[in-house]
Coordinates of C-alpha atoms in Angstrom, one line a residue:
Chain A
M423 CA 84.8 72.1 5.2
G424 CA 83.0 71.7 8.3
L425 CA 81.4 68.4 9.8
L426 CA 77.9 70.1 9.5
A427 CA 77.1 72.8 7.1
I428 CA 73.6 74.3 6.6
E429 CA 73.2 76.5 3.8
N430 CA 70.1 78.7 3.3
L431 CA 67.6 76.6 5.2
S432 CA 64.0 77.6 5.3
V433 CA 61.2 75.5 6.9
S434 CA 57.6 76.3 6.7
Y435 CA 54.4 75.0 8.6
G436 CA 51.8 75.4 6.0
K437 CA 52.1 79.1 5.1
V438 CA 53.9 80.2 8.2
E439 CA 57.6 80.2 7.7
A440 CA 59.3 78.9 10.9
I441 CA 62.9 79.3 9.8
R442 CA 64.3 81.8 7.1
N443 CA 67.5 81.3 5.2
V444 CA 69.4 80.0 8.2
S445 CA 73.1 79.1 7.5
L446 CA 75.3 77.7 10.2
K447 CA 78.5 75.4 10.7
V448 CA 79.7 72.9 13.1
E449 CA 83.2 71.8 12.9
A450 CA 84.6 68.6 14.1
G451 CA 85.4 68.6 17.7
E452 CA 83.4 71.8 18.5
I453 CA 80.6 72.7 20.8
V454 CA 78.1 75.1 18.9
T455 CA 75.3 76.6 20.6
V456 CA 72.1 78.4 19.1
I457 CA 70.4 80.6 21.8
G458 CA 67.4 82.5 21.3
P459 CA 63.8 83.1 23.0
N460 CA 61.0 80.7 22.8
G461 CA 59.4 80.3 19.6
A462 CA 62.5 81.5 17.5
G463 CA 62.6 78.2 15.6
K464 CA 65.4 76.5 17.5
T465 CA 63.7 73.3 17.9
T466 CA 62.3 73.3 14.3
L467 CA 66.2 73.8 13.3
L468 CA 67.1 70.6 15.1
M469 CA 64.1 68.6 13.7
T470 CA 65.0 69.5 10.4
I471 CA 68.6 68.7 10.5
I472 CA 67.8 65.2 11.7
G473 CA 65.2 64.9 8.8
L474 CA 61.9 65.1 10.8
L475 CA 60.8 68.1 8.8
P476 CA 61.0 68.9 5.0
C477 CA 62.9 72.0 4.2
R478 CA 64.4 74.1 1.4
G479 CA 68.1 74.7 1.3
R480 CA 71.0 72.3 1.8
I481 CA 72.5 70.2 4.8
L482 CA 75.9 68.9 4.1
F483 CA 77.5 66.3 6.4
N484 CA 81.2 65.9 6.0
G485 CA 80.7 67.7 2.7
E486 CA 78.0 65.3 1.5
D487 CA 74.6 66.6 0.7
I488 CA 72.0 64.7 3.0
T489 CA 69.2 66.8 2.4
G490 CA 67.2 64.0 0.6
L491 CA 67.9 61.3 3.3
D492 CA 65.4 60.2 5.8
T493 CA 66.0 60.4 9.5
E494 CA 66.8 56.7 10.0
R495 CA 69.6 56.9 7.5
R496 CA 71.0 60.0 9.1
V497 CA 71.1 58.2 12.4
E498 CA 73.1 55.5 10.8
M499 CA 75.5 58.0 9.4
G500 CA 76.3 59.4 12.7
F501 CA 73.7 62.0 13.8
G502 CA 72.3 62.0 17.3
L503 CA 69.3 64.0 18.8
V504 CA 68.4 64.2 22.4
P505 CA 64.9 66.0 21.9
E506 CA 63.4 68.3 24.1
R507 CA 60.6 65.9 25.1
R508 CA 63.3 63.1 25.6
E509 CA 61.2 60.7 23.5
L510 CA 62.2 57.6 25.9
F511 CA 60.4 54.4 25.6
A512 CA 58.5 54.9 29.0
E513 CA 57.4 51.2 29.5
M514 CA 60.7 49.8 28.8
S515 CA 63.5 49.3 31.1
V516 CA 66.5 51.6 31.2
Y517 CA 68.7 48.6 29.8
D518 CA 66.4 48.1 26.9
N519 CA 66.4 51.8 26.1
L520 CA 70.0 51.8 26.0
L521 CA 70.1 48.4 23.8
L522 CA 67.7 50.2 21.3
G523 CA 70.0 53.2 21.4
A524 CA 72.5 51.0 19.6
F525 CA 69.8 49.8 17.1
S526 CA 71.5 51.5 14.1
R527 CA 74.9 50.0 15.2
R528 CA 76.3 46.8 13.2
D529 CA 79.2 45.9 15.3
G530 CA 77.6 43.0 17.1
T531 CA 76.1 42.3 20.6
A532 CA 79.4 42.0 22.5
A533 CA 80.6 45.5 21.4
V534 CA 77.0 46.9 22.4
R535 CA 77.3 45.4 25.8
R536 CA 80.6 47.0 26.4
S537 CA 79.1 50.3 25.5
I538 CA 76.3 50.0 27.8
D539 CA 79.0 49.2 30.6
E540 CA 80.9 52.2 29.8
V541 CA 77.7 54.4 29.7
F542 CA 76.8 52.9 33.0
D543 CA 80.2 53.9 34.4
R544 CA 79.5 57.5 33.2
F545 CA 75.9 57.7 34.7
P546 CA 75.9 55.4 37.8
R547 CA 72.4 56.3 38.6
L548 CA 71.3 54.5 35.4
R549 CA 73.1 51.2 36.4
E550 CA 71.3 51.3 39.8
R551 CA 67.8 51.7 37.8
R552 CA 68.8 49.3 34.9
N553 CA 65.8 47.1 35.4
Q554 CA 63.3 50.0 36.1
N555 CA 60.8 51.3 33.6
A556 CA 62.2 54.6 32.0
G557 CA 58.6 56.1 32.8
T558 CA 59.3 55.7 36.6
L559 CA 62.4 57.8 36.6
S560 CA 62.9 61.4 37.9
G561 CA 63.2 64.3 35.5
G562 CA 66.9 64.5 35.9
E563 CA 67.4 60.6 35.6
R564 CA 65.4 60.8 32.3
Q565 CA 67.5 63.3 30.9
M566 CA 70.6 61.2 31.8
L567 CA 68.9 58.3 30.0
A568 CA 68.2 60.5 27.0
F569 CA 72.0 61.3 26.8
A570 CA 72.9 57.8 27.3
R571 CA 70.6 56.3 24.8
A572 CA 71.8 58.8 22.2
L573 CA 75.6 58.2 22.9
M574 CA 74.8 54.3 22.3
S575 CA 74.5 54.9 18.5
K576 CA 78.1 56.4 18.7
P577 CA 77.3 59.7 17.0
T578 CA 79.6 62.1 15.6
L579 CA 77.3 64.9 15.9
L580 CA 75.1 65.1 18.9
M581 CA 72.3 67.6 19.0
L582 CA 71.0 68.7 22.2
D583 CA 67.5 70.4 22.6
E584 CA 67.1 72.3 25.7
P585 CA 68.8 69.8 27.8
S586 CA 68.3 71.8 31.0
L587 CA 64.6 72.4 30.6
G588 CA 62.5 71.6 33.6
L589 CA 65.4 70.4 35.5
A590 CA 66.5 71.2 39.1
P591 CA 69.4 73.6 39.3
L592 CA 71.8 71.2 40.6
I593 CA 70.9 68.7 37.8
V594 CA 71.3 71.5 35.2
K595 CA 74.8 71.9 36.5
E596 CA 75.6 68.3 36.0
V597 CA 74.2 68.6 32.5
F598 CA 76.5 71.2 31.7
R599 CA 79.3 69.3 33.2
I600 CA 78.7 66.3 30.8
I601 CA 78.6 68.3 27.6
P602 CA 82.3 69.3 27.5
F603 CA 83.0 65.8 28.5
L604 CA 81.1 64.5 25.4
R605 CA 83.1 66.7 23.2
D606 CA 86.3 65.3 24.8
L607 CA 85.0 61.8 23.6
G608 CA 85.1 63.1 20.2
V609 CA 81.5 64.0 19.7
S610 CA 80.8 67.2 18.1
I611 CA 77.8 68.9 19.7
L612 CA 75.1 71.4 18.5
L613 CA 73.4 72.7 21.7
I614 CA 69.9 74.6 21.8
E615 CA 69.3 76.4 25.1
Q616 CA 67.3 79.1 26.5
N617 CA 69.7 79.3 29.5
A618 CA 72.0 81.4 27.4
R619 CA 74.8 82.1 30.0
S620 CA 75.5 78.3 30.7
A621 CA 75.3 77.6 27.0
L622 CA 77.8 80.3 26.0
E623 CA 80.1 79.5 29.0
T624 CA 80.2 75.7 27.5
A625 CA 80.2 76.5 23.7
N626 CA 83.2 77.4 21.3
Y627 CA 80.8 79.3 18.9
G628 CA 77.3 80.6 19.2
Y629 CA 74.4 81.7 17.2
V630 CA 71.6 84.0 18.2
M631 CA 68.1 83.0 16.5
E632 CA 65.3 85.3 16.6
T633 CA 61.9 84.6 14.9
G634 CA 63.3 82.1 12.4
E635 CA 66.5 84.1 11.6
I636 CA 70.1 84.2 12.7
V637 CA 70.6 87.8 13.9
R638 CA 74.0 87.4 15.5
Q639 CA 77.0 85.0 15.5
G640 CA 80.5 84.8 16.9
L641 CA 82.9 83.2 19.2
A642 CA 81.0 82.2 22.4
S643 CA 83.7 84.0 24.7
E644 CA 82.8 87.2 22.6
L645 CA 79.1 86.8 22.6
I646 CA 79.0 86.6 26.6
H647 CA 80.4 89.9 26.9
D648 CA 78.3 91.5 24.2
P649 CA 76.4 94.4 26.0
Q650 CA 73.2 93.9 24.0
L651 CA 73.0 90.4 24.5
I652 CA 73.8 90.7 28.0
A653 CA 70.6 93.0 28.2
T654 CA 68.3 90.8 26.2
Y655 CA 69.4 87.1 27.2
L656 CA 72.0 87.2 29.9
G657 CA 70.0 88.7 32.6
G658 CA 71.0 92.1 33.6
Q659 CA 74.6 93.1 34.2
E660 CA 77.6 91.2 33.2
R661 CA 79.2 89.1 36.0
A662 CA 82.8 89.3 36.7
H663 CA 85.0 86.2 35.5
Chain B
M583 CA 22.3 22.4 32.9
N584 CA 24.3 20.0 35.1
A585 CA 28.1 20.3 35.9
Q586 CA 29.0 17.7 33.1
I587 CA 27.4 19.9 30.4
A588 CA 28.9 22.9 32.0
A589 CA 32.2 21.2 31.7
I590 CA 31.8 20.2 27.9
L591 CA 30.6 23.8 27.3
T592 CA 33.6 25.2 28.9
M593 CA 36.2 22.8 27.4
D594 CA 34.5 23.7 23.8
G595 CA 34.6 27.5 24.7
V596 CA 38.3 27.3 25.6
A597 CA 39.0 25.8 22.4
T598 CA 37.2 28.4 20.5
G599 CA 38.7 31.2 22.8
A600 CA 42.1 29.8 22.1
I601 CA 41.5 30.5 18.4
Y602 CA 40.4 34.0 19.4
V603 CA 43.4 34.5 21.6
L604 CA 45.8 34.0 18.5
M605 CA 43.7 36.3 16.3
A606 CA 43.1 39.0 19.0
L607 CA 47.0 38.9 19.6
G608 CA 47.6 39.6 16.1
F609 CA 45.2 42.5 16.1
V610 CA 47.0 44.1 19.1
L611 CA 50.3 43.5 17.7
I612 CA 49.3 45.2 14.5
F613 CA 47.4 48.0 16.0
S614 CA 50.2 49.1 18.4
V615 CA 52.8 49.1 16.0
T616 CA 50.9 50.6 13.0
R617 CA 47.8 52.3 14.6
I618 CA 45.6 50.2 12.0
V619 CA 42.8 48.2 13.2
F620 CA 43.2 45.6 10.5
V621 CA 39.8 44.4 9.9
P622 CA 40.5 41.9 7.1
F623 CA 42.3 39.8 9.7
G624 CA 39.4 37.3 9.7
D625 CA 39.6 37.1 5.8
I626 CA 43.4 36.0 6.3
A627 CA 42.3 33.3 8.5
A628 CA 39.5 32.2 6.2
F629 CA 41.7 32.2 3.2
T630 CA 44.1 30.0 5.1
A631 CA 41.4 27.3 5.7
L632 CA 40.3 27.7 1.9
T633 CA 43.8 27.3 0.8
L634 CA 44.4 24.1 3.1
A635 CA 41.1 22.6 1.8
A636 CA 42.0 23.3 -1.8
L637 CA 45.4 21.6 -1.4
E638 CA 43.6 18.4 0.5
S639 CA 41.4 18.0 -2.6
R640 CA 44.5 18.4 -4.8
Q641 CA 43.0 21.5 -6.5
F642 CA 45.0 24.7 -7.3
P643 CA 44.2 27.2 -4.5
G644 CA 43.0 30.6 -5.6
T645 CA 45.4 32.1 -3.3
V646 CA 48.1 32.1 -5.9
G647 CA 46.2 34.3 -8.1
L648 CA 45.3 36.6 -5.0
V649 CA 49.0 36.9 -4.0
A650 CA 50.0 37.4 -7.8
V651 CA 47.7 40.3 -8.1
L652 CA 48.9 42.0 -4.8
A653 CA 52.5 41.3 -5.6
V654 CA 52.3 43.0 -8.9
A655 CA 50.4 45.9 -7.6
A656 CA 52.8 46.3 -4.7
T657 CA 55.8 46.1 -7.0
A658 CA 54.4 48.6 -9.4
M659 CA 53.9 51.2 -6.5
E660 CA 57.3 50.7 -5.2
L661 CA 59.0 51.1 -8.6
F662 CA 56.9 54.1 -9.1
A663 CA 58.1 55.5 -5.8
I664 CA 61.7 54.7 -6.3
L665 CA 61.6 56.2 -10.0
R666 CA 60.3 59.4 -8.5
A667 CA 62.8 59.6 -5.9
R668 CA 65.4 58.5 -8.5
S669 CA 67.2 56.2 -6.2
F670 CA 67.7 53.2 -8.7
A671 CA 69.9 51.4 -6.5
R672 CA 67.0 50.4 -4.5
I673 CA 65.3 48.7 -7.4
P674 CA 66.8 45.0 -7.1
R675 CA 65.9 45.0 -3.3
A676 CA 62.4 46.1 -4.1
L677 CA 61.7 43.6 -6.7
F678 CA 63.1 40.9 -4.5
F679 CA 61.1 41.9 -1.5
Y680 CA 57.7 42.7 -3.3
L681 CA 57.8 40.3 -6.3
V682 CA 60.2 37.3 -5.9
L683 CA 59.7 36.6 -2.2
P684 CA 55.9 36.8 -2.2
L685 CA 55.7 34.7 -5.4
L686 CA 58.2 32.1 -4.2
P687 CA 55.7 30.0 -2.2
A688 CA 53.2 30.5 -5.1
G689 CA 55.7 29.0 -7.5
V690 CA 56.3 26.0 -5.4
M691 CA 52.6 25.7 -5.0
G692 CA 52.5 25.5 -8.9
F693 CA 54.6 22.3 -8.6
V694 CA 53.0 20.6 -5.8
S695 CA 49.2 21.4 -6.0
G696 CA 48.7 18.3 -8.1
A697 CA 50.7 16.1 -5.8
T698 CA 49.7 14.5 -2.6
L699 CA 51.3 16.1 0.4
N700 CA 51.2 15.0 4.0
A701 CA 49.4 17.2 6.4
P702 CA 52.3 19.0 8.1
L703 CA 53.8 19.9 4.6
R704 CA 50.2 21.1 3.4
I705 CA 50.1 23.3 6.3
I706 CA 53.5 24.8 6.0
V707 CA 52.9 25.4 2.2
T708 CA 49.6 27.0 3.0
V709 CA 50.9 29.3 5.7
A710 CA 53.9 30.4 3.5
L711 CA 51.4 31.2 0.7
I712 CA 49.2 33.3 3.1
L713 CA 51.9 35.2 4.9
P714 CA 52.8 37.8 2.2
I715 CA 49.1 38.9 1.8
A716 CA 49.0 41.2 4.8
P717 CA 52.3 42.9 4.3
L718 CA 51.5 43.5 0.5
L719 CA 48.2 44.9 1.6
D720 CA 49.9 47.2 4.0
R721 CA 52.2 48.4 1.2
I722 CA 49.6 48.9 -1.4
V723 CA 46.9 50.3 1.0
F724 CA 48.2 51.7 4.2
R725 CA 51.8 52.8 3.4
P726 CA 50.6 55.8 1.4
I727 CA 48.2 57.1 4.1
A728 CA 50.6 56.1 6.9
D729 CA 50.2 59.4 8.8
A730 CA 46.4 59.6 8.6
S731 CA 44.2 59.4 11.7
V732 CA 43.3 56.3 13.4
L733 CA 39.7 56.6 12.4
L734 CA 40.6 57.1 8.8
L735 CA 42.8 54.2 8.9
L736 CA 40.0 52.0 10.4
I737 CA 37.5 53.2 7.5
V738 CA 40.0 52.3 4.9
S739 CA 40.4 49.0 6.8
V740 CA 36.9 48.1 6.6
A741 CA 36.7 48.9 3.0
L742 CA 39.6 46.6 2.4
H743 CA 37.6 44.0 4.2
F744 CA 34.9 44.2 1.6
A745 CA 37.4 44.4 -1.2
L746 CA 39.1 41.4 0.0
S747 CA 36.0 39.3 0.7
G748 CA 34.9 40.1 -2.9
M749 CA 38.2 38.9 -4.1
G750 CA 37.8 35.8 -2.0
L751 CA 34.6 35.0 -3.9
I752 CA 36.4 35.3 -7.1
F753 CA 39.5 33.3 -6.2
F754 CA 38.0 30.6 -4.0
G755 CA 34.2 30.4 -5.2
P756 CA 31.2 30.3 -3.1
E757 CA 31.5 26.8 -1.7
G758 CA 32.0 26.2 2.1
V759 CA 34.9 24.0 3.1
R760 CA 35.9 21.9 6.2
T761 CA 39.3 20.1 6.1
Q762 CA 40.2 16.8 7.5
S763 CA 40.7 16.6 11.2
L764 CA 44.3 17.0 12.4
T765 CA 44.0 14.2 14.9
D766 CA 41.5 11.5 15.8
F767 CA 42.9 11.1 19.3
S768 CA 40.3 11.9 22.2
V769 CA 40.3 11.3 25.8
T770 CA 37.7 11.1 28.6
A771 CA 38.6 13.0 31.8
A772 CA 36.1 12.8 34.7
G773 CA 33.3 11.7 32.4
V774 CA 34.0 14.6 30.0
P775 CA 34.9 13.7 26.6
I776 CA 37.8 16.0 25.3
S777 CA 38.6 15.9 21.6
G778 CA 42.3 15.8 20.5
E779 CA 41.3 18.6 18.1
S780 CA 40.5 21.0 21.1
I781 CA 43.8 20.0 22.9
L782 CA 45.7 20.6 19.7
I783 CA 44.2 23.9 19.3
V784 CA 44.9 25.1 23.0
V785 CA 48.4 23.7 22.9
A786 CA 49.1 25.3 19.5
A787 CA 47.6 28.7 20.8
A788 CA 49.7 28.4 24.0
I789 CA 53.0 27.7 22.0
F790 CA 52.6 30.7 19.6
C791 CA 51.8 33.0 22.5
L792 CA 54.9 32.0 24.1
L793 CA 56.9 32.4 21.0
L794 CA 55.4 35.8 20.5
F795 CA 56.3 36.7 24.2
L796 CA 60.0 35.4 23.6
F797 CA 60.2 37.3 20.3
F798 CA 59.1 40.6 22.3
E799 CA 61.4 40.1 25.3
F800 CA 64.6 38.6 24.0
T801 CA 65.1 39.9 20.4
I802 CA 66.3 43.3 19.3
Q803 CA 63.6 43.2 16.5
G804 CA 60.9 42.5 19.1
K805 CA 62.1 45.4 21.3
A806 CA 62.4 47.7 18.2
L807 CA 58.5 46.8 17.5
Q808 CA 57.8 47.7 21.2
A809 CA 59.5 50.8 20.9
T810 CA 57.9 51.8 17.8
A811 CA 54.5 51.2 19.4
M812 CA 55.4 53.2 22.4
N813 CA 57.1 56.1 20.8
R814 CA 57.4 56.5 17.1
T815 CA 59.5 59.7 16.9
G816 CA 61.8 58.1 19.8
A817 CA 62.1 55.0 17.6
R818 CA 62.9 56.9 14.5
L819 CA 65.7 58.7 16.2
M820 CA 67.3 55.3 17.1
G821 CA 67.2 54.5 13.3
I822 CA 64.2 52.1 13.6
R823 CA 62.0 52.5 10.5
P824 CA 58.3 52.6 11.4
A825 CA 57.3 51.3 8.0
H826 CA 59.8 48.3 8.4
A827 CA 58.4 47.6 11.9
G828 CA 55.0 47.8 10.4
T829 CA 55.9 45.0 7.8
V830 CA 57.2 42.9 10.5
A831 CA 54.2 43.4 12.5
F832 CA 51.9 42.5 9.6
L833 CA 54.0 39.4 8.9
L834 CA 53.7 38.2 12.5
G835 CA 50.0 39.4 12.9
S836 CA 49.0 37.5 9.8
A837 CA 51.1 34.3 10.8
M838 CA 48.9 34.3 14.0
A839 CA 45.9 34.5 11.8
A840 CA 46.8 31.8 9.5
I841 CA 47.4 29.5 12.2
S842 CA 44.1 30.2 13.6
G843 CA 42.8 29.4 10.2
V844 CA 44.6 26.1 10.1
L845 CA 43.2 25.3 13.6
I846 CA 39.6 26.3 12.7
A847 CA 39.3 24.6 9.4
P848 CA 38.7 21.3 10.7
V849 CA 36.1 22.3 13.3
N850 CA 34.1 24.8 11.4
T851 CA 32.6 25.0 7.9
I852 CA 34.6 28.0 6.4
F853 CA 33.2 30.1 3.5
Y854 CA 35.0 33.0 1.5
D855 CA 33.3 35.5 3.8
S856 CA 33.4 33.5 7.2
G857 CA 36.5 35.3 8.3
F858 CA 34.7 38.4 9.4
I859 CA 32.5 37.4 12.2
I860 CA 35.5 35.1 13.6
G861 CA 37.8 38.3 13.3
L862 CA 35.0 40.6 14.9
K863 CA 34.8 38.1 18.0
A864 CA 38.6 38.0 18.4
F865 CA 38.3 41.9 18.2
V866 CA 35.9 41.9 21.3
G867 CA 38.8 40.2 23.0
A868 CA 41.2 42.7 21.7
I869 CA 39.1 45.5 23.1
I870 CA 38.8 44.0 26.5
G871 CA 42.7 44.2 26.5
G872 CA 42.3 47.8 25.4
L873 CA 44.2 47.3 22.2
V874 CA 47.2 47.4 24.2
S875 CA 47.5 44.8 26.9
F876 CA 48.7 41.2 25.5
P877 CA 47.8 39.4 28.7
L878 CA 44.4 41.1 29.2
T879 CA 43.6 40.5 25.5
A880 CA 44.5 36.6 25.8
A881 CA 42.0 36.5 28.8
G882 CA 39.5 38.5 27.3
S883 CA 39.6 36.2 24.0
L884 CA 39.3 33.1 26.2
F885 CA 36.4 34.7 28.0
V886 CA 34.6 35.4 24.7
G887 CA 35.1 31.9 23.4
V888 CA 33.5 30.5 26.7
L889 CA 30.6 32.9 26.7
E890 CA 29.9 32.1 23.1
S891 CA 29.8 28.2 23.8
F892 CA 27.3 28.8 26.8
A893 CA 25.2 31.3 24.8
A894 CA 25.0 28.9 21.9
F895 CA 23.8 26.3 24.3
E896 CA 21.2 28.4 26.1
S897 CA 19.9 30.0 22.7
S898 CA 21.8 29.4 19.6
P899 CA 20.2 32.2 17.5
F900 CA 21.3 34.7 20.1
K901 CA 24.7 33.7 20.5
E902 CA 26.2 36.4 18.3
V903 CA 24.1 39.1 20.1
T904 CA 25.1 37.6 23.5
V905 CA 28.9 38.0 22.5
F906 CA 28.6 41.5 21.0
S907 CA 26.4 42.7 23.8
L908 CA 29.4 42.1 26.0
L909 CA 31.1 45.0 24.2
I910 CA 28.7 47.5 25.9
P911 CA 29.8 46.7 29.5
V912 CA 33.3 46.2 28.6
L913 CA 33.4 49.6 27.0
L914 CA 31.8 51.3 29.9
W915 CA 34.3 49.6 32.2
R916 CA 37.2 50.6 30.0
S917 CA 36.0 54.4 29.8
Y918 CA 35.6 54.8 33.5
T919 CA 38.7 53.0 34.7
L920 CA 41.2 53.8 32.0
L921 CA 40.8 57.4 31.4
Q922 CA 44.3 58.4 32.6
P923 CA 46.3 60.7 30.4
E924 CA 48.9 58.9 28.3
E925 CA 52.3 59.3 30.0
D926 CA 54.7 61.2 27.7
G927 CA 57.9 61.0 29.6
E928 CA 57.7 64.4 31.0
E929 CA 56.7 65.5 34.5

């Protein structure tokens, strides 16, 4: 029994089926990635798992069927999502964004303050900008804030939607350094990426999604050497490791 | 017009404006959190005045009937939703929040309406009785269409105003009321008489603005409300329920409306349908603030009050025309200066 298990999930926008019969699993302590081209339904998948979109099929969390629960309840249970659009509170300070990240927690202000301090230790740039409005941050800083805010709820499963999208190469590297660190904190991760090579290098297990369906799956270390995937997603010839 | 008249008119205008400030802030609060332009806002203020007057003359206020009807309707809808979702565990909670809590002040009213209460107690009971109206209306009317467009919500809101003002006629009758003045105190400064009533209005408005500010800046609930207004999806991902935030916004907003009703009752004669025009003027103030900015809204509402006071002096029949004509230049100014695309958190 995995931490997260999705069984035969289908999602439609009107008559268009965006996701067809998707099944996947995330074990506790794992980084799982879903790669695939634009429009494959990856973002839709995450939005459905967090409960923002209605679906057919079943979503199990720690063995419990949560398909009927709303987003807020799922967040309370330990789901976290860093959305592609970040969805920060642009006119609020960095500090207040983090404070609201802990909204679903019930362990008191002192514990929340401690967590904010820990998060600032991890992301020192955010401490420098703690009183600045989130809307005035640079793209990379916003992504850091989105990470940090999601961590504030102490999630057991963190879902990352294209965390490297629109960021400068150096910051992308930083993002991919943080992801294994999060796992070491005990957070399981479901990572969605177009940057397939970095994603597979970071992950334990990978799924390939095309036009709403899972077309391949396997250990990330095997997928990264798959000739067909290399040709389609990993940009030409395989690099030596 | 000499300086003294101008001073008197200004004083008068500031007092009226202070009432508009309270209402306009409530408008902006509800709109920013729920995207609903809550047109029946003025009705809430008028019902407060009518309730207070009924208590003064030791009559049973019609508000009790109104709240009872709304509470029963809201409870029925909530129960229906719960039964459909088969989450029966939520029934006691729903009964408490939609039936017991709103009817509690009404029950108290049953005991006290015959008795003589002193003024502060009357005001407290009145406000407690009025408070559930807006959240209940939200549950009955707006919750089922929460995802509709702003325009549709506005139209429903207008319809709701007409429904409410009809119910106002049933529950309160057609007579106008004016309550006892809250204070007889008055003072003369530089030859200009200032009534204690005006001072009270301005002070009360200032205090409640300050409380609202403190709530937003220093409480997690206040921040959650701001967050919902800024980014609904972001807020939901933090576990903040927009429906819950909406209820809090309606509660706070209608508290502001109730207080303006208490303040306006001794200075204006209020009928069951007087609320609309008062609400509309506060709305002009809110528009000056672009329905988002609290400080601009407060300034705009004060300006509306002062303008109205001068307009009434110059030409009484045209005072409404003057105030509402103000909307045209304001809207022009708004549309030319504030057409920046909304920042969405992406570069």
